[in-house]
PDB file of C-alpha atoms (C1' of nucleotides) in Angstrom:
ATOM      1  CA  MET A 138       0.000   0.000   0.000  1.00  0.00           C
ATOM      2  CA  THR A 139       1.061   3.579  -0.493  1.00  0.00           C
ATOM      3  CA  ASP A 140       0.512   6.675   1.578  1.00  0.00           C
ATOM      4  CA  PHE A 141       0.022   9.283  -1.115  1.00  0.00           C
ATOM      5  CA  SER A 142      -0.919  12.522   0.552  1.00  0.00           C
ATOM      6  CA  ALA A 143      -3.667  14.443  -1.183  1.00  0.00           C
ATOM      7  CA  SER A 144      -3.100  17.092   1.477  1.00  0.00           C
ATOM      8  CA  PHE A 145       0.578  17.597   0.678  1.00  0.00           C
ATOM      9  CA  ASP A 146       1.256  21.305   0.101  1.00  0.00           C
ATOM     10  CA  PRO A 147       4.936  22.339   0.299  1.00  0.00           C
ATOM     11  CA  GLY A 148       4.148  26.038   0.650  1.00  0.00           C
ATOM     12  CA  ARG A 149       2.330  25.577   3.931  1.00  0.00           C
ATOM     13  CA  LEU A 150       4.912  23.476   5.672  1.00  0.00           C
ATOM     14  CA  LYS A 151       6.505  25.042   8.728  1.00  0.00           C
ATOM     15  CA  PRO A 152       8.782  23.514  11.375  1.00  0.00           C
ATOM     16  CA  LEU A 153       7.376  21.591  14.320  1.00  0.00           C
ATOM     17  CA  PRO A 154       7.962  23.588  17.546  1.00  0.00           C
ATOM     18  CA  ARG A 155      10.736  22.853  20.030  1.00  0.00           C
ATOM     19  CA  GLU A 156       8.215  21.523  22.570  1.00  0.00           C
ATOM     20  CA  PHE A 157       7.389  18.699  20.151  1.00  0.00           C
ATOM     21  CA  PHE A 158      10.879  17.302  20.759  1.00  0.00           C
ATOM     22  CA  ASN A 159      11.064  18.194  24.450  1.00  0.00           C
ATOM     23  CA  ARG A 160       9.836  14.805  25.698  1.00  0.00           C
ATOM     24  CA  ASP A 161      10.559  11.108  25.874  1.00  0.00           C
ATOM     25  CA  PRO A 162      12.058   9.812  22.575  1.00  0.00           C
ATOM     26  CA  ARG A 163       9.505   6.983  22.495  1.00  0.00           C
ATOM     27  CA  ARG A 164       6.699   9.523  22.448  1.00  0.00           C
ATOM     28  CA  VAL A 165       8.507  11.611  19.841  1.00  0.00           C
ATOM     29  CA  CYS A 166       8.897   8.475  17.700  1.00  0.00           C
ATOM     30  CA  ARG A 167       5.178   7.781  17.657  1.00  0.00           C
ATOM     31  CA  GLU A 168       4.356  11.398  16.886  1.00  0.00           C
ATOM     32  CA  LEU A 169       7.007  11.718  14.170  1.00  0.00           C
ATOM     33  CA  LEU A 170       5.608   8.849  12.103  1.00  0.00           C
ATOM     34  CA  GLY A 171       3.618  10.428   9.265  1.00  0.00           C
ATOM     35  CA  LYS A 172       5.329  13.827   9.568  1.00  0.00           C
ATOM     36  CA  VAL A 173       7.392  15.273   6.695  1.00  0.00           C
ATOM     37  CA  LEU A 174      11.139  15.904   6.506  1.00  0.00           C
ATOM     38  CA  VAL A 175      11.836  18.972   4.379  1.00  0.00           C
ATOM     39  CA  ARG A 176      15.041  20.284   2.806  1.00  0.00           C
ATOM     40  CA  ARG A 177      15.083  23.651   1.050  1.00  0.00           C
ATOM     41  CA  GLU A 178      17.981  24.412  -1.251  1.00  0.00           C
ATOM     42  CA  GLN A 179      18.472  26.783  -4.167  1.00  0.00           C
ATOM     43  CA  GLY A 180      14.767  27.251  -4.660  1.00  0.00           C
ATOM     44  CA  LYS A 181      14.321  23.487  -4.806  1.00  0.00           C
ATOM     45  CA  LEU A 182      12.375  21.481  -2.262  1.00  0.00           C
ATOM     46  CA  LEU A 183      12.950  17.955  -1.060  1.00  0.00           C
ATOM     47  CA  ALA A 184      10.234  16.339   1.040  1.00  0.00           C
ATOM     48  CA  ALA A 185       9.583  12.826   2.323  1.00  0.00           C
ATOM     49  CA  ARG A 186       7.254  11.268   4.862  1.00  0.00           C
ATOM     50  CA  VAL A 187       8.667   9.676   8.009  1.00  0.00           C
ATOM     51  CA  VAL A 188       7.720   5.976   8.025  1.00  0.00           C
ATOM     52  CA  GLU A 189      10.329   4.385  10.327  1.00  0.00           C
ATOM     53  CA  VAL A 190      12.273   5.711  13.332  1.00  0.00           C
ATOM     54  CA  GLU A 191      14.099   4.415  16.401  1.00  0.00           C
ATOM     55  CA  ALA A 192      14.312   5.765  19.951  1.00  0.00           C
ATOM     56  CA  TYR A 193      17.659   6.070  21.752  1.00  0.00           C
ATOM     57  CA  MET A 194      17.334   6.645  25.463  1.00  0.00           C
ATOM     58  CA  GLY A 195      20.463   8.611  26.290  1.00  0.00           C
ATOM     59  CA  THR A 196      22.833   7.771  29.136  1.00  0.00           C
ATOM     60  CA  GLY A 197      20.624   4.880  30.295  1.00  0.00           C
ATOM     61  CA  ASP A 198      20.746   3.099  26.920  1.00  0.00           C
ATOM     62  CA  PRO A 199      23.840   0.965  26.150  1.00  0.00           C
ATOM     63  CA  ALA A 200      23.080   1.210  22.405  1.00  0.00           C
ATOM     64  CA  ALA A 201      23.015   5.038  22.442  1.00  0.00           C
ATOM     65  CA  HIS A 202      25.997   7.203  21.541  1.00  0.00           C
ATOM     66  CA  ALA A 203      25.196   9.229  24.670  1.00  0.00           C
ATOM     67  CA  PHE A 204      25.688   6.173  26.910  1.00  0.00           C
ATOM     68  CA  ILE A 205      29.312   7.099  27.674  1.00  0.00           C
ATOM     69  CA  GLY A 206      28.388  10.636  28.673  1.00  0.00           C
ATOM     70  CA  PRO A 207      29.091  13.929  26.865  1.00  0.00           C
ATOM     71  CA  THR A 208      31.982  13.941  24.357  1.00  0.00           C
ATOM     72  CA  SER A 209      32.891  16.215  21.466  1.00  0.00           C
ATOM     73  CA  ARG A 210      31.158  13.791  19.110  1.00  0.00           C
ATOM     74  CA  ASN A 211      27.823  13.523  20.923  1.00  0.00           C
ATOM     75  CA  GLN A 212      27.508  16.938  22.591  1.00  0.00           C
ATOM     76  CA  VAL A 213      24.481  17.859  20.476  1.00  0.00           C
ATOM     77  CA  LEU A 214      22.535  15.081  22.182  1.00  0.00           C
ATOM     78  CA  PHE A 215      22.997  16.803  25.542  1.00  0.00           C
ATOM     79  CA  GLY A 216      21.941  20.195  24.177  1.00  0.00           C
ATOM     80  CA  PRO A 217      18.424  21.581  23.733  1.00  0.00           C
ATOM     81  CA  PRO A 218      15.749  19.493  21.943  1.00  0.00           C
ATOM     82  CA  GLY A 219      14.999  19.792  18.229  1.00  0.00           C
ATOM     83  CA  HIS A 220      18.589  19.853  16.969  1.00  0.00           C
ATOM     84  CA  ALA A 221      20.161  17.577  14.336  1.00  0.00           C
ATOM     85  CA  TYR A 222      22.737  15.032  15.484  1.00  0.00           C
ATOM     86  CA  ILE A 223      24.649  13.645  12.501  1.00  0.00           C
ATOM     87  CA  TYR A 224      27.231  10.880  12.759  1.00  0.00           C
ATOM     88  CA  PHE A 225      29.381   9.076  10.209  1.00  0.00           C
ATOM     89  CA  ILE A 226      29.288   5.300  10.288  1.00  0.00           C
ATOM     90  CA  TYR A 227      31.139   2.382   8.654  1.00  0.00           C
ATOM     91  CA  GLY A 228      33.346   4.822   6.791  1.00  0.00           C
ATOM     92  CA  ASN A 229      30.581   5.408   4.267  1.00  0.00           C
ATOM     93  CA  HIS A 230      27.317   6.759   5.597  1.00  0.00           C
ATOM     94  CA  TYR A 231      25.808   9.627   7.542  1.00  0.00           C
ATOM     95  CA  CYS A 232      22.817   9.091   9.823  1.00  0.00           C
ATOM     96  CA  LEU A 233      20.276  11.699  10.957  1.00  0.00           C
ATOM     97  CA  ASN A 234      18.939  12.005  14.507  1.00  0.00           C
ATOM     98  CA  VAL A 235      16.976  14.696  16.267  1.00  0.00           C
ATOM     99  CA  SER A 236      17.706  15.524  19.901  1.00  0.00           C
ATOM    100  CA  CYS A 237      14.889  15.071  22.407  1.00  0.00           C
ATOM    101  CA  MET A 238      14.380  15.834  26.098  1.00  0.00           C
ATOM    102  CA  PRO A 239      15.343  19.067  27.926  1.00  0.00           C
ATOM    103  CA  GLU A 240      18.887  20.430  27.757  1.00  0.00           C
ATOM    104  CA  GLY A 241      21.159  18.193  29.823  1.00  0.00           C
ATOM    105  CA  LYS A 242      19.226  14.995  28.969  1.00  0.00           C
ATOM    106  CA  ALA A 243      20.316  13.043  25.907  1.00  0.00           C
ATOM    107  CA  GLY A 244      17.405  11.126  24.339  1.00  0.00           C
ATOM    108  CA  SER A 245      17.176  11.098  20.537  1.00  0.00           C
ATOM    109  CA  VAL A 246      15.370   9.695  17.512  1.00  0.00           C
ATOM    110  CA  LEU A 247      17.117   8.060  14.529  1.00  0.00           C
ATOM    111  CA  PHE A 248      15.443   8.417  11.125  1.00  0.00           C
ATOM    112  CA  ARG A 249      15.503   5.013   9.404  1.00  0.00           C
ATOM    113  CA  ALA A 250      13.167   5.322   6.417  1.00  0.00           C
ATOM    114  CA  LEU A 251      11.144   7.895   4.481  1.00  0.00           C
ATOM    115  CA  GLU A 252       8.607   7.877   1.667  1.00  0.00           C
ATOM    116  CA  PRO A 253       9.609  10.364  -1.090  1.00  0.00           C
ATOM    117  CA  LEU A 254       7.050  13.110  -1.771  1.00  0.00           C
ATOM    118  CA  ALA A 255       8.849  15.911  -3.632  1.00  0.00           C
ATOM    119  CA  GLY A 256      12.212  16.515  -5.287  1.00  0.00           C
ATOM    120  CA  ILE A 257      12.428  12.913  -6.483  1.00  0.00           C
ATOM    121  CA  GLU A 258      14.555  13.818  -9.521  1.00  0.00           C
ATOM    122  CA  LYS A 259      17.111  15.510  -7.303  1.00  0.00           C
ATOM    123  CA  MET A 260      17.146  12.533  -4.933  1.00  0.00           C
ATOM    124  CA  GLN A 261      17.703  10.163  -7.851  1.00  0.00           C
ATOM    125  CA  LYS A 262      20.632  12.276  -8.973  1.00  0.00           C
ATOM    126  CA  VAL A 263      22.467  12.260  -5.640  1.00  0.00           C
ATOM    127  CA  ARG A 264      21.667   8.573  -5.109  1.00  0.00           C
ATOM    128  CA  GLY A 265      23.196   7.620  -8.453  1.00  0.00           C
ATOM    129  CA  LEU A 266      19.887   6.727 -10.074  1.00  0.00           C
ATOM    130  CA  GLU A 267      19.573   9.648 -12.460  1.00  0.00           C
ATOM    131  CA  GLY A 268      17.360   8.860 -15.418  1.00  0.00           C
ATOM    132  CA  ALA A 269      16.070   5.578 -14.009  1.00  0.00           C
ATOM    133  CA  ALA A 270      12.362   4.996 -14.566  1.00  0.00           C
ATOM    134  CA  VAL A 271      10.494   5.838 -11.368  1.00  0.00           C
ATOM    135  CA  SER A 272       9.334   2.469 -10.090  1.00  0.00           C
ATOM    136  CA  ALA A 273       8.504   1.254  -6.599  1.00  0.00           C
ATOM    137  CA  ARG A 274      11.928  -0.359  -6.495  1.00  0.00           C
ATOM    138  CA  VAL A 275      13.737   2.854  -7.444  1.00  0.00           C
ATOM    139  CA  LEU A 276      11.762   4.936  -4.938  1.00  0.00           C
ATOM    140  CA  ARG A 277      12.719   2.517  -2.179  1.00  0.00           C
ATOM    141  CA  LEU A 278      16.388   2.861  -3.109  1.00  0.00           C
ATOM    142  CA  LEU A 279      16.156   6.617  -2.500  1.00  0.00           C
ATOM    143  CA  THR A 280      15.178   6.809   1.171  1.00  0.00           C
ATOM    144  CA  SER A 281      14.590   3.319   2.653  1.00  0.00           C
ATOM    145  CA  GLY A 282      17.449   3.082   5.143  1.00  0.00           C
ATOM    146  CA  PRO A 283      19.248   5.585   7.398  1.00  0.00           C
ATOM    147  CA  GLY A 284      22.299   5.969   5.147  1.00  0.00           C
ATOM    148  CA  ARG A 285      20.197   6.225   2.016  1.00  0.00           C
ATOM    149  CA  LEU A 286      17.852   8.920   3.279  1.00  0.00           C
ATOM    150  CA  ALA A 287      20.778  10.985   4.539  1.00  0.00           C
ATOM    151  CA  GLU A 288      22.411  10.838   1.121  1.00  0.00           C
ATOM    152  CA  ALA A 289      19.133  11.646  -0.668  1.00  0.00           C
ATOM    153  CA  PHE A 290      18.742  14.785   1.489  1.00  0.00           C
ATOM    154  CA  GLY A 291      22.392  15.827   1.148  1.00  0.00           C
ATOM    155  CA  ILE A 292      22.867  15.475   4.890  1.00  0.00           C
ATOM    156  CA  THR A 293      26.460  15.629   6.157  1.00  0.00           C
ATOM    157  CA  ARG A 294      28.038  16.250   9.523  1.00  0.00           C
ATOM    158  CA  LEU A 295      29.751  19.407   8.319  1.00  0.00           C
ATOM    159  CA  ARG A 296      26.580  20.875   6.860  1.00  0.00           C
ATOM    160  CA  ASP A 297      23.929  19.812   9.368  1.00  0.00           C
ATOM    161  CA  ASN A 298      25.281  18.597  12.713  1.00  0.00           C
ATOM    162  CA  GLY A 299      23.912  20.803  15.503  1.00  0.00           C
ATOM    163  CA  LYS A 300      21.415  22.565  13.226  1.00  0.00           C
ATOM    164  CA  ASP A 301      18.234  23.803  14.929  1.00  0.00           C
ATOM    165  CA  LEU A 302      15.446  21.967  13.103  1.00  0.00           C
ATOM    166  CA  THR A 303      12.775  24.167  14.718  1.00  0.00           C
ATOM    167  CA  ASP A 304      14.181  27.432  13.319  1.00  0.00           C
ATOM    168  CA  PRO A 305      11.740  28.879  10.722  1.00  0.00           C
ATOM    169  CA  ASN A 306      14.758  29.823   8.591  1.00  0.00           C
ATOM    170  CA  SER A 307      16.377  26.390   8.750  1.00  0.00           C
ATOM    171  CA  ASP A 308      16.929  24.657   5.399  1.00  0.00           C
ATOM    172  CA  LEU A 309      16.190  21.337   7.127  1.00  0.00           C
ATOM    173  CA  PHE A 310      13.141  20.761   9.304  1.00  0.00           C
ATOM    174  CA  LEU A 311      10.164  18.558  10.185  1.00  0.00           C
ATOM    175  CA  ALA A 312       6.568  19.528   9.465  1.00  0.00           C
ATOM    176  CA  ALA A 313       3.008  18.243   9.821  1.00  0.00           C
ATOM    177  CA  ASP A 314       0.755  18.093   6.757  1.00  0.00           C
ATOM    178  CA  GLY A 315      -2.255  16.466   8.395  1.00  0.00           C
ATOM    179  CA  PHE A 316      -1.414  12.871   7.494  1.00  0.00           C
ATOM    180  CA  ARG A 317      -2.128  10.314  10.223  1.00  0.00           C
ATOM    181  CA  PRO A 318      -0.767   6.739  10.135  1.00  0.00           C
ATOM    182  CA  ARG A 319      -3.487   4.121  10.421  1.00  0.00           C
ATOM    183  CA  ARG A 320      -1.452   1.758  12.533  1.00  0.00           C
ATOM    184  CA  VAL A 321       1.959   1.882  14.202  1.00  0.00           C
ATOM    185  CA  LEU A 322       4.082  -1.164  14.990  1.00  0.00           C
ATOM    186  CA  THR A 323       7.051  -1.477  17.335  1.00  0.00           C
ATOM    187  CA  THR A 324       9.920  -3.966  16.914  1.00  0.00           C
ATOM    188  CA  ALA A 325      13.488  -4.436  18.099  1.00  0.00           C
ATOM    189  CA  ARG A 326      15.999  -1.904  16.806  1.00  0.00           C
ATOM    190  CA  VAL A 327      18.099  -2.755  13.746  1.00  0.00           C
ATOM    191  CA  GLY A 328      21.862  -3.243  13.532  1.00  0.00           C
ATOM    192  CA  ILE A 329      22.791  -2.926  17.197  1.00  0.00           C
ATOM    193  CA  THR A 330      24.372  -5.439  19.550  1.00  0.00           C
ATOM    194  CA  LYS A 331      23.741  -3.856  22.947  1.00  0.00           C
ATOM    195  CA  ALA A 332      20.206  -3.656  24.379  1.00  0.00           C
ATOM    196  CA  ALA A 333      19.153  -5.242  21.095  1.00  0.00           C
ATOM    197  CA  GLU A 334      15.977  -6.766  22.503  1.00  0.00           C
ATOM    198  CA  LYS A 335      14.165  -3.578  23.436  1.00  0.00           C
ATOM    199  CA  PRO A 336      11.162  -2.686  21.211  1.00  0.00           C
ATOM    200  CA  LEU A 337      12.255   0.844  20.326  1.00  0.00           C
ATOM    201  CA  ARG A 338      11.813   0.758  16.532  1.00  0.00           C
ATOM    202  CA  TYR A 339       8.601   2.366  15.339  1.00  0.00           C
ATOM    203  CA  LEU A 340       7.122   1.992  11.864  1.00  0.00           C
ATOM    204  CA  ILE A 341       3.934   2.599   9.915  1.00  0.00           C
ATOM    205  CA  ALA A 342       2.284  -0.803   9.486  1.00  0.00           C
ATOM    206  CA  GLY A 343       2.235  -2.017   5.895  1.00  0.00           C
ATOM    207  CA  ASN A 344       4.200   0.918   4.498  1.00  0.00           C
ATOM    208  CA  GLU A 345       6.324  -0.236   1.563  1.00  0.00           C
ATOM    209  CA  PHE A 346       9.124   2.242   2.282  1.00  0.00           C
ATOM    210  CA  VAL A 347      10.054   0.745   5.636  1.00  0.00           C
ATOM    211  CA  SER A 348      13.703  -0.392   5.510  1.00  0.00           C
ATOM    212  CA  GLY A 349      14.918  -3.941   5.125  1.00  0.00           C
ATOM    213  CA  LYS A 350      14.011  -6.756   2.772  1.00  0.00           C
ATOM    214  CA  ARG A 351      10.263  -7.138   2.463  1.00  0.00           C
ATOM    215  CA  SER A 352       8.304  -9.309   4.842  1.00  0.00           C
ATOM    216  CA  GLN A 353       9.174  -8.135   8.329  1.00  0.00           C
ATOM    217  CA  THR A 354       6.657  -5.277   8.224  1.00  0.00           C
ATOM    218  CA  ALA A 355       4.177  -7.806   9.638  1.00  0.00           C
TER     219      ALA A 355
ATOM    220  C1'  DT B  34      50.388   5.511  19.203  1.00  0.00           C
ATOM    221  C1'  DT B  35      47.939   1.526  17.548  1.00  0.00           C
ATOM    222  C1'  DA B  36      43.830  -1.383  17.368  1.00  0.00           C
ATOM    223  C1'  DT B  37      39.034  -2.260  16.738  1.00  0.00           C
ATOM    224  C1'  DA B  38      34.034  -2.083  16.433  1.00  0.00           C
ATOM    225  C1'  DG B  39      30.474   0.195  14.354  1.00  0.00           C
ATOM    226  C1'  DA B  40      22.571   2.943  14.826  1.00  0.00           C
ATOM    227  C1'  DT B  41      25.108   0.451   6.651  1.00  0.00           C
ATOM    228  C1'  DT B  42      25.077  -0.390   1.932  1.00  0.00           C
ATOM    229  C1'  DG B  43      25.846  -2.628  -2.395  1.00  0.00           C
ATOM    230  C1'  DC B  44      28.104  -5.954  -4.982  1.00  0.00           C
ATOM    231  C1'  DC B  45      29.409 -10.815  -5.477  1.00  0.00           C
ATOM    232  C1'  DT B  46      28.460 -15.805  -5.642  1.00  0.00           C
TER     233       DT B  46
ATOM    234  C1'  DG C 230      23.189 -15.301   1.699  1.00  0.00           C
ATOM    235  C1'  DG C 231      28.027 -13.603   2.425  1.00  0.00           C
ATOM    236  C1'  DC C 232      31.304 -10.014   2.819  1.00  0.00           C
ATOM    237  C1'  DA C 233      34.323  -5.973   1.544  1.00  0.00           C
ATOM    238  C1'  DA C 234      34.548  -1.010   1.562  1.00  0.00           C
ATOM    239  C1'  DT C 235      36.110   2.908   4.145  1.00  0.00           C
ATOM    240  C1'  DC C 236      36.635   6.322   8.188  1.00  0.00           C
ATOM    241  C1'  DT C 237      36.308   7.785  12.911  1.00  0.00           C
ATOM    242  C1'  DA C 238      35.500   7.778  17.851  1.00  0.00           C
ATOM    243  C1'  DT C 239      36.928   5.478  21.549  1.00  0.00           C
ATOM    244  C1'  DA C 240      39.483   1.791  23.893  1.00  0.00           C
ATOM    245  C1'  DA C 241      43.759  -0.417  24.577  1.00  0.00           C
ATOM    246  C1'  DT C 242      48.800  -0.377  24.748  1.00  0.00           C
TER     247       DT C 242
END
DNA sequence: TTATAGATTGCCT
DNA sequence: GGCAATCTATAAT
């Protein structure tokens, strides 16, 4: 099934407020599903719906980068809510998080998969799929996976780490367009070894853009 | 100073 | 289904 949004109107999108992110990452995860990630650049607009996220619980979570306490790498996580935390992983990929909880507390949400809505040509270009016929398979290759969606949105540590995603002038932000997921599922988080059993992955049930090889969207 | 694991992806068999 | 690529933060020496 596909979540095409009849209500999608790029001109009306404005950033979610800081208070949205000033709470438990698990709550932020649920609320973020169905929202829209927006990138503005050079008069162009990239937009994609959030369909899969994971909660990281700060210093109490062995799988979280904040587990070891504040460092130069993870300091954004301990700052105010609503800021982008970008890290580089496996020598190849950037991943996007948004900080949650009040300043001093380090919860966060990792973006794992999006459903492309606007700027698909541009995404194809940066993902190395320029000119490919737009099929379900090609769309999935754009933003289904944390490394993929970061590349599609041109997200890098240099450009975006620490950016305030609630600033009305930000070129990267999250917005609501009225879409509501029908059903949300929780599963174990992907790709971690510590605290791997906790059900902190949230996804829109049945959405075809959820990451991974088909079938586990149950 | 050196070693190693890692919130992944894509190519190979 | 298996595994190399490629870099960095942090741990170990």
